[in-house]
Amino acid sequence: MLRTIRTHLAWKVFLSYVAVILVGVVVLATAASFSAPAAFERNLASMGAMMSGGMMGNAQTAEANLYSGYQMSVTEALSLAALAALIAAIAASYLVSRQVVGPIQKMVGISHRIAEGELHERLKISGNLARDQLDELDLLALSFNQMADKLEKTEVVRRQLIGDISHELRTPLTAIKGYMEGLIDGVLPASSQTFQQVHSEVDRLQRLVNDLQELSRMEAGAYQVNLKSVPVLKLVKNVESRLGRQFEEKGILLVAAVPTGLPNVLADEDRILQVLINLTGNAMQYTPAGGKVTISALCEKNEVRITVADTGIGIAPEHLPHIFTRFYRVDKSRTRASGGSGIGLTIARSLVTSHHGRIWVESAGEGKGSAFHFTLPVSPDK
Ligand code: ADP
């Protein structure tokens, strides 16, 4: 019972009303048993004095006087009770409002400070009580603090993102500026090779901006997933026809190992193709000539697991947990030179999660190849 009262504001307010009523009743009862008879006697005595002073009236007048004496006594007792109830009401409302208004005022103050950018501000929550021992205002303060935590984290991510983007933009811009200055000063020849280098830097900038736009759309969830029943073999054939020539040119073998009888997956064909092309493209990029990339699939319970495995440069264990983080590159100089922005896998993860799937990577270490796996739900209609 005590806990119910402590954790419910409604009970506290109700009990304060009960306290006020009780004080009123007690004072009224006391007044009725002590002060009312005394007042009645006093009033009677003053009437007696009036009567003995020669103001004798008839029986009717005596009755009226008695009645007004009684009324005066009751009014006196009631006034006393009302005064006591008023004092009790002031005390109770002071106590209750201290419990209710105080925390709300603090919340208003802190929310203003947070709005002004002091994101570390938090509300104090009474004692070290467990969640089920907190009242509604404490719970509100708890949610308020959680909201402030999220805001602070988002702000950190936002700042980091702006820092990352500026860093990414700075490199190609510095290179373009360098080429241009060289051309203006006549240090670099105005040859097609110089223009080609400027062009490839601009190309990289454009890819970065496109990737960023795609990433922000993904992270904001501002895209539609058009789920359909899709045969995995169709996806793999599509990848083969798009990247086959590049694999041949690089001298890497592309093998598709999709078993017959594999159920269809429930997916947005274009989006999943994007994921598969990204993983296969990466595998091609990080596998030297003479290597092999295998796209395989297998059914596990109600999921299909698709794997893109390569015999390439592999990934050291310390990099594995970060590989899906945006702008993360294992060898920054190498991938930057080859045009990677470190966003591809972040987009792939976002796309797979929007299909209720999982994506992860395995690698036995540097030089030992890598395998990227992702799952998709089996389509209910085959
Ligand atoms: P990028 O555009 O740089 O390729 P990704 O997000 O696709 O960006 O990949 C992030 C980083 O993961 C790459 O820079 C690379 O270091 C590493 N990586 C991705 N795929 C492979 C792979 N198949 N083998 C080795 N490293 C890889």
Tab-separated table of C-alpha atoms and ligand atoms in Angstrom:
chain	number	residue	atom	x	y	z
A	1	MET	CA	0.000	0.000	0.000
A	2	LEU	CA	2.791	2.405	1.002
A	3	ARG	CA	4.587	1.677	-2.248
A	4	THR	CA	1.381	2.305	-4.244
A	5	ILE	CA	1.053	5.698	-2.571
A	6	ARG	CA	4.712	6.538	-3.135
A	7	THR	CA	4.616	5.618	-6.806
A	8	HIS	CA	1.290	7.244	-7.760
A	9	LEU	CA	0.758	10.987	-7.818
A	10	ALA	CA	-3.021	10.512	-7.938
A	11	TRP	CA	-2.853	8.785	-4.531
A	12	LYS	CA	-0.761	11.594	-3.067
A	13	VAL	CA	-3.236	14.241	-4.263
A	14	PHE	CA	-6.180	12.161	-3.064
A	15	LEU	CA	-4.607	11.673	0.372
A	16	SER	CA	-3.937	15.398	0.706
A	17	TYR	CA	-7.670	16.044	0.080
A	18	VAL	CA	-8.553	13.403	2.666
A	19	ALA	CA	-6.191	15.084	5.155
A	20	VAL	CA	-7.870	18.459	4.612
A	21	ILE	CA	-11.348	16.938	5.041
A	22	LEU	CA	-10.202	15.065	8.174
A	23	VAL	CA	-8.805	18.228	9.756
A	24	GLY	CA	-12.108	20.020	8.984
A	25	VAL	CA	-14.148	17.184	10.475
A	26	VAL	CA	-11.976	16.918	13.617
A	27	VAL	CA	-12.092	20.670	14.210
A	28	LEU	CA	-15.837	20.719	13.580
A	29	ALA	CA	-16.394	17.827	16.014
A	30	THR	CA	-14.198	19.495	18.645
A	31	ALA	CA	-15.962	22.782	18.135
A	32	ALA	CA	-19.338	21.036	18.302
A	33	SER	CA	-18.528	19.374	21.627
A	34	PHE	CA	-16.613	22.222	23.324
A	35	SER	CA	-17.028	25.594	21.752
A	36	ALA	CA	-20.643	25.275	20.482
A	37	PRO	CA	-22.194	24.547	23.955
A	38	ALA	CA	-20.027	27.291	25.439
A	39	ALA	CA	-21.074	29.706	22.718
A	40	PHE	CA	-24.692	28.605	23.125
A	41	GLU	CA	-24.521	29.228	26.889
A	42	ARG	CA	-22.899	32.571	26.287
A	43	ASN	CA	-25.616	33.552	23.867
A	44	LEU	CA	-28.324	32.290	26.239
A	45	ALA	CA	-26.801	34.249	29.123
A	46	SER	CA	-26.776	37.452	27.102
A	47	MET	CA	-30.416	36.790	26.171
A	48	GLY	CA	-31.257	36.158	29.864
A	49	ALA	CA	-29.691	39.480	30.723
A	50	MET	CA	-31.768	41.150	28.049
A	51	MET	CA	-34.944	39.507	29.422
A	52	SER	CA	-34.231	40.333	33.097
A	53	GLY	CA	-33.460	43.892	32.034
A	54	GLY	CA	-37.175	44.335	31.487
A	55	MET	CA	-37.220	43.371	27.862
A	56	MET	CA	-39.685	40.589	28.564
A	57	GLY	CA	-41.339	39.387	25.476
A	58	ASN	CA	-43.790	36.688	24.788
A	59	ALA	CA	-42.974	32.986	24.325
A	60	GLN	CA	-42.560	33.512	20.569
A	61	THR	CA	-39.836	36.084	21.002
A	62	ALA	CA	-38.048	33.776	23.459
A	63	GLU	CA	-38.135	30.959	20.913
A	64	ALA	CA	-36.790	33.225	18.154
A	65	ASN	CA	-33.998	34.397	20.433
A	66	LEU	CA	-33.151	30.805	21.331
A	67	TYR	CA	-33.035	29.905	17.632
A	68	SER	CA	-30.785	32.836	16.722
A	69	GLY	CA	-28.554	31.940	19.691
A	70	TYR	CA	-28.269	28.426	18.343
A	71	GLN	CA	-27.483	29.730	14.835
A	72	MET	CA	-24.767	32.031	16.109
A	73	SER	CA	-23.159	29.148	18.031
A	74	VAL	CA	-23.181	26.854	14.971
A	75	THR	CA	-21.769	29.630	12.757
A	76	GLU	CA	-19.015	30.208	15.273
A	77	ALA	CA	-18.105	26.495	15.320
A	78	LEU	CA	-18.268	26.296	11.523
A	79	SER	CA	-16.025	29.373	11.135
A	80	LEU	CA	-13.454	27.761	13.409
A	81	ALA	CA	-13.600	24.512	11.399
A	82	ALA	CA	-13.314	26.412	8.087
A	83	LEU	CA	-10.291	28.332	9.369
A	84	ALA	CA	-8.585	25.118	10.495
A	85	ALA	CA	-9.430	23.391	7.141
A	86	LEU	CA	-8.020	26.394	5.273
A	87	ILE	CA	-4.759	26.202	7.217
A	88	ALA	CA	-4.634	22.418	6.580
A	89	ALA	CA	-5.366	22.962	2.863
A	90	ILE	CA	-2.535	25.516	2.604
A	91	ALA	CA	-0.125	23.108	4.330
A	92	ALA	CA	-1.231	20.115	2.179
A	93	SER	CA	-1.111	22.016	-1.097
A	94	TYR	CA	2.327	23.370	-0.175
A	95	LEU	CA	3.585	19.821	0.435
A	96	VAL	CA	1.974	18.362	-2.718
A	97	SER	CA	2.990	21.249	-4.949
A	98	ARG	CA	6.558	20.981	-3.670
A	99	GLN	CA	6.456	17.390	-4.934
A	100	VAL	CA	4.829	18.232	-8.283
A	101	VAL	CA	5.722	21.792	-9.228
A	102	GLY	CA	9.369	21.614	-8.079
A	103	PRO	CA	10.404	18.823	-10.494
A	104	ILE	CA	8.381	20.383	-13.345
A	105	GLN	CA	10.142	23.723	-12.851
A	106	LYS	CA	13.505	21.936	-12.861
A	107	MET	CA	12.514	20.126	-16.070
A	108	VAL	CA	11.564	23.430	-17.729
A	109	GLY	CA	14.901	24.972	-16.683
A	110	ILE	CA	16.982	22.034	-17.922
A	111	SER	CA	15.054	21.729	-21.198
A	112	HIS	CA	15.861	25.388	-21.874
A	113	ARG	CA	19.529	24.776	-21.139
A	114	ILE	CA	19.556	21.734	-23.465
A	115	ALA	CA	17.885	23.802	-26.192
A	116	GLU	CA	20.707	26.314	-25.785
A	117	GLY	CA	23.244	23.577	-26.504
A	118	GLU	CA	24.202	22.368	-23.014
A	119	LEU	CA	23.502	18.771	-24.004
A	120	HIS	CA	25.209	17.226	-20.953
A	121	GLU	CA	22.522	18.607	-18.577
A	122	ARG	CA	20.448	15.913	-16.820
A	123	LEU	CA	17.699	15.846	-14.182
A	124	LYS	CA	18.434	14.334	-10.778
A	125	ILE	CA	16.222	11.377	-9.964
A	126	SER	CA	15.324	10.793	-6.318
A	127	GLY	CA	17.752	8.415	-4.658
A	128	ASN	CA	18.847	5.134	-6.150
A	129	LEU	CA	15.359	3.703	-6.375
A	130	ALA	CA	14.453	0.854	-8.709
A	131	ARG	CA	12.203	1.718	-11.649
A	132	ASP	CA	9.079	0.257	-9.999
A	133	GLN	CA	9.641	2.480	-6.930
A	134	LEU	CA	9.529	5.715	-8.909
A	135	ASP	CA	6.449	7.886	-9.207
A	136	GLU	CA	5.150	9.337	-12.482
A	137	LEU	CA	7.294	12.470	-12.218
A	138	ASP	CA	10.455	10.441	-11.604
A	139	LEU	CA	9.555	8.294	-14.630
A	140	LEU	CA	9.052	11.456	-16.670
A	141	ALA	CA	12.472	12.677	-15.508
A	142	LEU	CA	13.943	9.300	-16.492
A	143	SER	CA	12.464	9.541	-20.029
A	144	PHE	CA	13.632	13.142	-20.219
A	145	ASN	CA	17.201	12.040	-19.402
A	146	GLN	CA	17.016	9.221	-21.957
A	147	MET	CA	15.880	11.719	-24.575
A	148	ALA	CA	18.789	14.005	-23.623
A	149	ASP	CA	21.206	11.021	-23.924
A	150	LYS	CA	19.936	10.325	-27.447
A	151	LEU	CA	20.192	13.981	-28.415
A	152	GLU	CA	23.756	14.121	-27.139
A	153	LYS	CA	24.707	10.954	-29.059
A	154	THR	CA	23.076	12.247	-32.262
A	155	GLU	CA	24.978	15.487	-31.857
A	156	VAL	CA	28.268	13.591	-31.458
A	157	VAL	CA	27.491	11.536	-34.608
A	158	ARG	CA	26.525	14.701	-36.496
A	159	ARG	CA	29.764	16.440	-35.573
A	160	GLN	CA	31.774	13.354	-36.446
A	161	LEU	CA	29.956	13.055	-39.765
A	162	ILE	CA	30.649	16.671	-40.668
A	163	GLY	CA	34.306	16.140	-39.717
A	164	ASP	CA	34.489	12.950	-41.812
A	165	ILE	CA	32.822	14.538	-44.831
A	166	SER	CA	35.077	17.599	-44.738
A	167	HIS	CA	38.075	15.293	-44.471
A	168	GLU	CA	36.874	13.203	-47.431
A	169	LEU	CA	36.191	16.286	-49.554
A	170	ARG	CA	39.466	17.941	-48.685
A	171	THR	CA	41.686	15.287	-50.330
A	172	PRO	CA	40.308	15.434	-53.902
A	173	LEU	CA	39.841	19.208	-53.667
A	174	THR	CA	43.465	19.682	-52.605
A	175	ALA	CA	44.576	17.463	-55.481
A	176	ILE	CA	42.466	19.398	-58.024
A	177	LYS	CA	43.775	22.684	-56.648
A	178	GLY	CA	47.350	21.364	-56.927
A	179	TYR	CA	46.836	20.357	-60.582
A	180	MET	CA	45.258	23.709	-61.379
A	181	GLU	CA	48.073	25.676	-59.730
A	182	GLY	CA	50.598	23.546	-61.604
A	183	LEU	CA	48.806	24.309	-64.873
A	184	ILE	CA	48.593	28.061	-64.130
A	185	ASP	CA	52.270	28.278	-63.145
A	186	GLY	CA	53.265	26.211	-66.145
A	187	VAL	CA	54.847	23.563	-63.894
A	188	LEU	CA	52.448	20.917	-65.246
A	189	PRO	CA	51.986	20.478	-68.994
A	190	ALA	CA	48.468	21.097	-70.325
A	191	SER	CA	48.449	17.529	-71.566
A	192	SER	CA	45.576	15.107	-71.748
A	193	GLN	CA	47.243	13.133	-68.936
A	194	THR	CA	47.001	16.109	-66.533
A	195	PHE	CA	43.369	16.690	-67.482
A	196	GLN	CA	42.730	12.983	-67.032
A	197	GLN	CA	44.070	13.206	-63.461
A	198	VAL	CA	41.862	16.218	-62.710
A	199	HIS	CA	38.938	14.351	-64.234
A	200	SER	CA	39.493	11.278	-62.048
A	201	GLU	CA	39.585	13.463	-58.901
A	202	VAL	CA	36.325	15.146	-59.933
A	203	ASP	CA	34.901	11.720	-60.645
A	204	ARG	CA	35.825	10.630	-57.123
A	205	LEU	CA	34.175	13.708	-55.660
A	206	GLN	CA	31.027	12.959	-57.610
A	207	ARG	CA	30.977	9.346	-56.416
A	208	LEU	CA	31.494	10.474	-52.829
A	209	VAL	CA	28.625	12.959	-53.069
A	210	ASN	CA	26.368	10.309	-54.643
A	211	ASP	CA	27.294	7.797	-51.932
A	212	LEU	CA	26.621	10.375	-49.230
A	213	GLN	CA	23.250	11.194	-50.703
A	214	GLU	CA	22.398	7.491	-50.838
A	215	LEU	CA	23.623	6.990	-47.266
A	216	SER	CA	21.572	9.864	-45.907
A	217	ARG	CA	18.480	8.512	-47.668
A	218	MET	CA	19.145	5.067	-46.210
A	219	GLU	CA	19.747	6.354	-42.699
A	220	ALA	CA	16.650	8.531	-42.792
A	221	GLY	CA	14.682	5.490	-44.018
A	222	ALA	CA	13.527	7.679	-46.927
A	223	TYR	CA	13.212	4.890	-49.459
A	224	GLN	CA	10.608	2.317	-50.337
A	225	VAL	CA	11.366	-1.391	-50.163
A	226	ASN	CA	9.331	-3.119	-52.823
A	227	LEU	CA	9.323	-6.724	-51.555
A	228	LYS	CA	8.710	-9.519	-54.053
A	229	SER	CA	9.506	-13.172	-54.419
A	230	VAL	CA	12.930	-13.213	-56.139
A	231	PRO	CA	14.950	-16.258	-57.313
A	232	VAL	CA	18.521	-16.026	-55.968
A	233	LEU	CA	19.876	-17.471	-59.229
A	234	LYS	CA	18.381	-14.527	-61.142
A	235	LEU	CA	20.238	-12.096	-58.840
A	236	VAL	CA	23.531	-13.948	-59.224
A	237	LYS	CA	23.168	-14.182	-63.052
A	238	ASN	CA	22.536	-10.434	-63.111
A	239	VAL	CA	25.757	-9.787	-61.143
A	240	GLU	CA	27.674	-12.086	-63.492
A	241	SER	CA	26.423	-10.282	-66.580
A	242	ARG	CA	27.254	-6.850	-65.098
A	243	LEU	CA	30.688	-7.586	-63.650
A	244	GLY	CA	31.803	-10.595	-65.760
A	245	ARG	CA	33.825	-8.514	-68.215
A	246	GLN	CA	35.686	-6.629	-65.467
A	247	PHE	CA	36.539	-9.941	-63.781
A	248	GLU	CA	37.904	-11.256	-67.073
A	249	GLU	CA	39.955	-8.104	-67.616
A	250	LYS	CA	41.452	-8.385	-64.132
A	251	GLY	CA	42.126	-12.099	-64.574
A	252	ILE	CA	39.962	-13.162	-61.624
A	253	LEU	CA	37.642	-16.155	-61.763
A	254	LEU	CA	33.996	-15.505	-60.857
A	255	VAL	CA	32.144	-18.663	-59.782
A	256	ALA	CA	28.422	-18.946	-59.003
A	257	ALA	CA	27.379	-21.822	-56.726
A	258	VAL	CA	23.625	-21.619	-56.277
A	259	PRO	CA	22.044	-25.014	-55.581
A	260	THR	CA	18.937	-26.005	-57.531
A	261	GLY	CA	15.760	-26.147	-55.473
A	262	LEU	CA	16.775	-23.129	-53.364
A	263	PRO	CA	13.629	-21.246	-52.285
A	264	ASN	CA	13.042	-17.715	-53.522
A	265	VAL	CA	13.815	-14.814	-51.209
A	266	LEU	CA	11.480	-12.004	-50.187
A	267	ALA	CA	13.365	-8.948	-51.352
A	268	ASP	CA	13.441	-5.732	-53.287
A	269	GLU	CA	15.266	-6.996	-56.365
A	270	ASP	CA	17.034	-3.716	-57.234
A	271	ARG	CA	18.179	-3.059	-53.679
A	272	ILE	CA	19.525	-6.559	-53.083
A	273	LEU	CA	21.219	-6.496	-56.462
A	274	GLN	CA	22.903	-3.288	-55.288
A	275	VAL	CA	24.178	-5.141	-52.170
A	276	LEU	CA	25.390	-8.126	-54.187
A	277	ILE	CA	27.140	-5.917	-56.769
A	278	ASN	CA	28.795	-3.951	-53.977
A	279	LEU	CA	30.120	-7.090	-52.235
A	280	THR	CA	31.220	-8.728	-55.508
A	281	GLY	CA	32.793	-5.460	-56.714
A	282	ASN	CA	34.733	-5.167	-53.434
A	283	ALA	CA	35.827	-8.808	-53.690
A	284	MET	CA	37.116	-8.102	-57.202
A	285	GLN	CA	38.863	-4.937	-56.071
A	286	TYR	CA	40.646	-6.598	-53.152
A	287	THR	CA	41.618	-9.800	-54.968
A	288	PRO	CA	44.782	-9.878	-57.061
A	289	ALA	CA	44.893	-11.361	-60.578
A	290	GLY	CA	44.726	-15.153	-60.585
A	291	GLY	CA	42.372	-15.161	-57.600
A	292	LYS	CA	38.821	-16.447	-57.318
A	293	VAL	CA	35.504	-14.975	-56.130
A	294	THR	CA	32.633	-17.328	-55.349
A	295	ILE	CA	28.989	-16.338	-54.907
A	296	SER	CA	27.134	-19.115	-53.107
A	297	ALA	CA	23.774	-19.515	-51.395
A	298	LEU	CA	22.180	-21.968	-49.004
A	299	CYS	CA	18.888	-22.270	-47.151
A	300	GLU	CA	18.902	-22.268	-43.330
A	301	LYS	CA	15.485	-22.681	-41.684
A	302	ASN	CA	13.406	-19.779	-43.012
A	303	GLU	CA	16.345	-17.773	-44.313
A	304	VAL	CA	18.592	-17.900	-47.336
A	305	ARG	CA	22.239	-17.086	-46.691
A	306	ILE	CA	24.143	-15.581	-49.602
A	307	THR	CA	27.953	-15.525	-49.420
A	308	VAL	CA	30.525	-13.675	-51.481
A	309	ALA	CA	33.912	-15.223	-50.749
A	310	ASP	CA	37.238	-14.231	-52.233
A	311	THR	CA	40.839	-15.415	-52.152
A	312	GLY	CA	42.077	-11.821	-51.889
A	313	ILE	CA	44.027	-9.718	-49.418
A	314	GLY	CA	41.788	-10.614	-46.466
A	315	ILE	CA	41.063	-8.453	-43.412
A	316	ALA	CA	43.073	-8.427	-40.167
A	317	PRO	CA	40.998	-9.354	-37.051
A	318	GLU	CA	41.317	-5.859	-35.519
A	319	HIS	CA	39.562	-4.324	-38.547
A	320	LEU	CA	36.703	-6.827	-38.752
A	321	PRO	CA	34.409	-5.157	-36.177
A	322	HIS	CA	34.672	-1.774	-37.948
A	323	ILE	CA	34.325	-2.804	-41.543
A	324	PHE	CA	30.645	-1.743	-41.788
A	325	THR	CA	31.251	1.643	-40.138
A	326	ARG	CA	30.923	4.520	-42.556
A	327	PHE	CA	34.169	5.934	-43.987
A	328	TYR	CA	36.112	3.024	-42.500
A	329	ARG	CA	38.863	1.754	-44.726
A	330	VAL	CA	41.477	-0.773	-43.758
A	331	ASP	CA	44.217	0.865	-45.791
A	332	LYS	CA	43.200	4.458	-46.194
A	333	SER	CA	45.793	5.474	-48.774
A	334	ARG	CA	45.223	2.399	-50.931
A	335	THR	CA	41.457	2.588	-51.138
A	336	ARG	CA	41.475	6.324	-51.470
A	337	ALA	CA	43.735	5.989	-54.502
A	338	SER	CA	41.429	3.372	-55.984
A	339	GLY	CA	38.364	5.474	-55.374
A	340	GLY	CA	36.633	3.752	-52.407
A	341	SER	CA	34.814	6.081	-50.051
A	342	GLY	CA	34.238	3.543	-47.280
A	343	ILE	CA	30.461	3.973	-47.492
A	344	GLY	CA	29.541	0.985	-49.666
A	345	LEU	CA	29.342	-1.544	-46.831
A	346	THR	CA	27.424	0.883	-44.590
A	347	ILE	CA	24.798	1.216	-47.316
A	348	ALA	CA	24.796	-2.579	-47.832
A	349	ARG	CA	24.172	-3.137	-44.104
A	350	SER	CA	21.365	-0.602	-44.079
A	351	LEU	CA	19.713	-2.282	-47.086
A	352	VAL	CA	20.006	-5.785	-45.637
A	353	THR	CA	18.603	-4.698	-42.255
A	354	SER	CA	15.658	-3.061	-43.992
A	355	HIS	CA	14.911	-6.568	-45.361
A	356	HIS	CA	15.063	-7.970	-41.777
A	357	GLY	CA	18.288	-9.728	-42.657
A	358	ARG	CA	21.788	-9.739	-41.137
A	359	ILE	CA	25.146	-9.054	-42.727
A	360	TRP	CA	28.574	-9.982	-41.409
A	361	VAL	CA	32.118	-10.687	-42.500
A	362	GLU	CA	34.611	-13.444	-41.835
A	363	SER	CA	38.300	-13.486	-42.650
A	364	ALA	CA	41.104	-15.725	-41.475
A	365	GLY	CA	43.446	-12.717	-41.624
A	366	GLU	CA	45.575	-10.738	-44.019
A	367	GLY	CA	46.269	-12.534	-47.289
A	368	LYS	CA	43.765	-15.259	-46.447
A	369	GLY	CA	40.706	-13.966	-48.300
A	370	SER	CA	37.379	-12.796	-46.879
A	371	ALA	CA	33.786	-13.957	-46.948
A	372	PHE	CA	30.832	-11.562	-46.687
A	373	HIS	CA	27.543	-13.210	-45.716
A	374	PHE	CA	24.031	-11.817	-45.616
A	375	THR	CA	20.656	-13.383	-44.983
A	376	LEU	CA	17.242	-12.732	-46.475
A	377	PRO	CA	13.883	-14.185	-45.480
A	378	VAL	CA	12.529	-17.050	-47.586
A	379	SER	CA	9.573	-15.901	-49.682
A	380	PRO	CA	6.273	-17.463	-48.524
A	381	ASP	CA	5.110	-17.916	-52.149
A	382	LYS	CA	7.677	-19.840	-54.071
B	1	ADP	P1	35.041	1.167	-50.211
B	1	ADP	O1	34.216	2.037	-51.065
B	1	ADP	O2	36.243	1.842	-49.611
B	1	ADP	O3	35.310	-0.165	-50.784
B	1	ADP	P2	33.338	-0.264	-48.428
B	1	ADP	O4	32.440	0.224	-47.363
B	1	ADP	O5	32.744	-1.048	-49.526
B	1	ADP	O6	34.104	0.989	-48.955
B	1	ADP	O7	34.479	-1.121	-47.744
B	1	ADP	C1	35.115	-0.636	-46.590
B	1	ADP	C2	36.491	-1.202	-46.417
B	1	ADP	O8	36.396	-2.611	-46.172
B	1	ADP	C3	37.336	-1.114	-47.663
B	1	ADP	O9	37.968	0.126	-47.741
B	1	ADP	C4	38.309	-2.251	-47.491
B	1	ADP	O10	39.383	-1.843	-46.666
B	1	ADP	C5	37.516	-3.296	-46.724
B	1	ADP	N1	36.979	-4.373	-47.603
B	1	ADP	C6	35.755	-4.453	-48.148
B	1	ADP	N2	35.600	-5.590	-48.868
B	1	ADP	C7	36.770	-6.256	-48.775
B	1	ADP	C8	37.255	-7.507	-49.286
B	1	ADP	N3	36.486	-8.295	-50.044
B	1	ADP	N4	38.508	-7.866	-48.961
B	1	ADP	C9	39.295	-7.073	-48.191
B	1	ADP	N5	38.898	-5.901	-47.648
B	1	ADP	C10	37.668	-5.488	-47.958
